[in-house]
Amino acid sequence: MASGVIIDPCSLLRTAPLATSTGSLVLATSELIFYSGLVQPSIRKKSDSILAKYWRYIFPRGVSLVLALNITTIGTSLCNIFLKNPHSQPLPVSRTTFYWAGLIGAIGHLTFVPFVAPPIQRILDNPDPEAETSKQVDIWLGLHRIRMLVADIPAWLAFVGAAMMTDR
């Protein structure tokens, strides 16, 4: 006879930060590929004519998704850290260690806001379709790459580590 539990809530909680950080990383990678394509020299002039209008449409939707993913990652990481695991053992590296590392990465993503906000604001405020908006996108892309390398990828790797830890 089955126990009646189809899905273990503790397993869902343990894997939730991995799922949401995967979503963040997929979104960040997609943005990198897509926006890098729009600033290539062969189409840069054409892109300059539409980038500001495009960002005004996309940005509110994208930032909402990024915030939802990061807040969920942070919240579920904190739950995993502070809800006592009955099987926890005093290991030098525990599941909690990985959750702390991932949490730092997720918060690290948000600490880039003061750096990415100015170029984004210049893109959104640009009323001139002839202006070189692609230069601001280049600045944002540079910061975006750094943010992915120092925050998003390390957070994701930490959550992979947390998900792979076994209870003994």
Short mmCIF file of C-alpha atoms in Angstrom, two decimals:
data_model
loop_
_atom_site.label_atom_id
_atom_site.label_comp_id
_atom_site.label_asym_id
_atom_site.label_seq_id
_atom_site.Cartn_x
_atom_site.Cartn_y
_atom_site.Cartn_z
CA MET A 1 0.00 0.00 0.00
CA ALA A 2 1.26 3.44 -0.86
CA SER A 3 2.08 5.90 1.88
CA GLY A 4 -0.30 8.46 0.45
CA VAL A 5 2.46 10.96 -0.30
CA ILE A 6 2.93 11.28 -4.03
CA ILE A 7 5.40 14.14 -3.89
CA ASP A 8 7.72 14.66 -0.95
CA PRO A 9 7.49 18.34 0.06
CA CYS A 10 11.01 18.24 1.53
CA SER A 11 12.43 17.05 -1.79
CA LEU A 12 10.57 19.82 -3.60
CA LEU A 13 11.95 22.39 -1.18
CA ARG A 14 15.49 21.01 -1.55
CA THR A 15 15.33 21.24 -5.35
CA ALA A 16 13.40 24.52 -5.66
CA PRO A 17 16.51 26.76 -5.55
CA LEU A 18 18.10 24.64 -8.28
CA ALA A 19 14.99 24.95 -10.44
CA THR A 20 14.70 28.72 -10.03
CA SER A 21 18.43 29.36 -10.47
CA THR A 22 18.30 27.21 -13.60
CA GLY A 23 15.53 29.47 -14.87
CA SER A 24 17.63 32.55 -14.08
CA LEU A 25 20.66 31.12 -15.84
CA VAL A 26 18.65 30.09 -18.92
CA LEU A 27 17.13 33.57 -19.12
CA ALA A 28 20.53 35.25 -18.69
CA THR A 29 22.09 33.04 -21.38
CA SER A 30 19.21 33.74 -23.75
CA GLU A 31 19.55 37.48 -23.20
CA LEU A 32 23.28 37.27 -23.82
CA ILE A 33 22.81 35.42 -27.11
CA PHE A 34 19.94 37.56 -28.31
CA TYR A 35 21.27 41.01 -27.42
CA SER A 36 24.78 40.17 -28.61
CA GLY A 37 23.23 39.38 -31.98
CA LEU A 38 21.52 42.76 -32.11
CA VAL A 39 24.76 44.70 -31.67
CA GLN A 40 26.81 42.92 -34.32
CA PRO A 41 28.52 45.39 -36.68
CA SER A 42 26.59 44.26 -39.76
CA ILE A 43 23.18 45.15 -38.26
CA ARG A 44 24.14 47.70 -35.63
CA LYS A 45 22.66 50.71 -37.48
CA LYS A 46 19.33 48.95 -37.99
CA SER A 47 19.31 47.82 -34.37
CA ASP A 48 19.95 51.37 -33.14
CA SER A 49 16.65 52.40 -34.71
CA ILE A 50 14.60 49.88 -32.71
CA LEU A 51 16.54 49.06 -29.52
CA ALA A 52 15.06 51.76 -27.26
CA LYS A 53 11.49 50.95 -28.26
CA TYR A 54 12.18 47.22 -27.96
CA TRP A 55 13.71 47.58 -24.48
CA ARG A 56 10.75 49.69 -23.32
CA TYR A 57 8.51 46.76 -24.25
CA ILE A 58 10.71 43.88 -23.03
CA PHE A 59 12.31 45.34 -19.90
CA PRO A 60 9.25 45.45 -17.59
CA ARG A 61 8.43 41.84 -18.47
CA GLY A 62 12.01 40.63 -18.15
CA VAL A 63 12.75 42.40 -14.89
CA SER A 64 9.56 40.97 -13.38
CA LEU A 65 10.67 37.45 -14.30
CA VAL A 66 14.21 38.03 -13.01
CA LEU A 67 12.88 39.37 -9.69
CA ALA A 68 10.38 36.52 -9.31
CA LEU A 69 13.08 33.91 -9.97
CA ASN A 70 15.66 35.55 -7.68
CA ILE A 71 13.24 36.19 -4.83
CA THR A 72 12.03 32.58 -5.04
CA THR A 73 15.63 31.35 -5.11
CA ILE A 74 16.51 33.46 -2.07
CA GLY A 75 13.38 32.48 -0.17
CA THR A 76 13.68 28.74 -0.79
CA SER A 77 17.41 28.86 -0.02
CA LEU A 78 16.68 30.48 3.34
CA CYS A 79 14.01 27.86 4.05
CA ASN A 80 16.51 25.11 3.28
CA ILE A 81 19.14 26.72 5.49
CA PHE A 82 16.97 27.41 8.50
CA LEU A 83 14.59 24.46 8.51
CA LYS A 84 16.39 21.84 10.53
CA ASN A 85 17.31 18.75 8.53
CA PRO A 86 16.81 15.72 10.80
CA HIS A 87 19.50 13.81 8.91
CA SER A 88 22.15 16.52 8.97
CA GLN A 89 25.62 15.45 9.96
CA PRO A 90 28.58 17.57 10.98
CA LEU A 91 30.47 17.36 7.71
CA PRO A 92 33.06 19.88 6.57
CA VAL A 93 30.86 20.52 3.55
CA SER A 94 27.18 19.96 4.06
CA ARG A 95 24.06 20.61 2.04
CA THR A 96 23.61 23.80 4.08
CA THR A 97 27.06 24.98 2.95
CA PHE A 98 25.92 24.70 -0.66
CA TYR A 99 22.67 26.53 0.08
CA TRP A 100 24.64 29.38 1.69
CA ALA A 101 26.92 29.58 -1.36
CA GLY A 102 23.93 29.60 -3.71
CA LEU A 103 22.17 32.20 -1.60
CA ILE A 104 25.21 34.47 -1.80
CA GLY A 105 25.22 34.05 -5.59
CA ALA A 106 21.50 34.84 -5.85
CA ILE A 107 21.91 37.94 -3.70
CA GLY A 108 25.02 38.76 -5.73
CA HIS A 109 22.88 38.96 -8.84
CA LEU A 110 20.81 41.70 -7.23
CA THR A 111 23.89 43.62 -6.06
CA PHE A 112 24.61 44.40 -9.71
CA VAL A 113 21.50 46.60 -9.94
CA PRO A 114 23.39 49.87 -9.25
CA PHE A 115 25.81 49.03 -12.06
CA VAL A 116 23.33 47.88 -14.72
CA ALA A 117 20.65 50.48 -13.94
CA PRO A 118 22.42 53.50 -15.57
CA PRO A 119 22.92 51.94 -19.03
CA ILE A 120 19.41 50.46 -18.91
CA GLN A 121 17.98 53.86 -17.98
CA ARG A 122 19.88 55.49 -20.87
CA ILE A 123 18.46 52.85 -23.24
CA LEU A 124 14.90 53.33 -21.98
CA ASP A 125 15.06 57.14 -21.96
CA ASN A 126 16.52 57.45 -25.43
CA PRO A 127 13.94 59.29 -27.58
CA ASP A 128 16.16 59.44 -30.67
CA PRO A 129 15.92 56.39 -32.95
CA GLU A 130 19.12 57.55 -34.65
CA ALA A 131 21.12 57.56 -31.41
CA GLU A 132 23.64 54.78 -30.87
CA THR A 133 21.64 52.85 -28.32
CA SER A 134 23.72 49.78 -29.16
CA LYS A 135 26.64 51.33 -27.25
CA GLN A 136 24.55 51.24 -24.06
CA VAL A 137 23.53 47.67 -24.85
CA ASP A 138 27.23 46.82 -25.20
CA ILE A 139 27.88 48.28 -21.73
CA TRP A 140 24.97 46.33 -20.28
CA LEU A 141 26.15 43.13 -22.00
CA GLY A 142 29.62 43.51 -20.47
CA LEU A 143 28.13 43.87 -16.98
CA HIS A 144 25.70 41.05 -17.72
CA ARG A 145 28.57 38.69 -18.61
CA ILE A 146 30.42 39.57 -15.40
CA ARG A 147 27.25 39.08 -13.35
CA MET A 148 26.69 35.68 -14.92
CA LEU A 149 30.28 34.63 -14.17
CA VAL A 150 30.46 35.84 -10.57
CA ALA A 151 26.86 35.37 -9.40
CA ASP A 152 24.55 33.29 -11.60
CA ILE A 153 26.84 30.40 -12.56
CA PRO A 154 28.33 29.97 -9.06
CA ALA A 155 24.82 30.05 -7.54
CA TRP A 156 23.61 27.41 -9.97
CA LEU A 157 26.64 25.19 -9.32
CA ALA A 158 26.10 25.50 -5.56
CA PHE A 159 22.47 24.44 -5.91
CA VAL A 160 23.53 21.49 -8.08
CA GLY A 161 25.86 20.52 -5.21
CA ALA A 162 23.05 20.88 -2.67
CA ALA A 163 20.72 18.73 -4.76
CA MET A 164 23.38 16.04 -5.14
CA MET A 165 24.09 15.74 -1.42
CA THR A 166 22.64 12.60 0.07
CA ASP A 167 21.13 12.18 3.51
CA ARG A 168 22.97 9.60 5.59
#
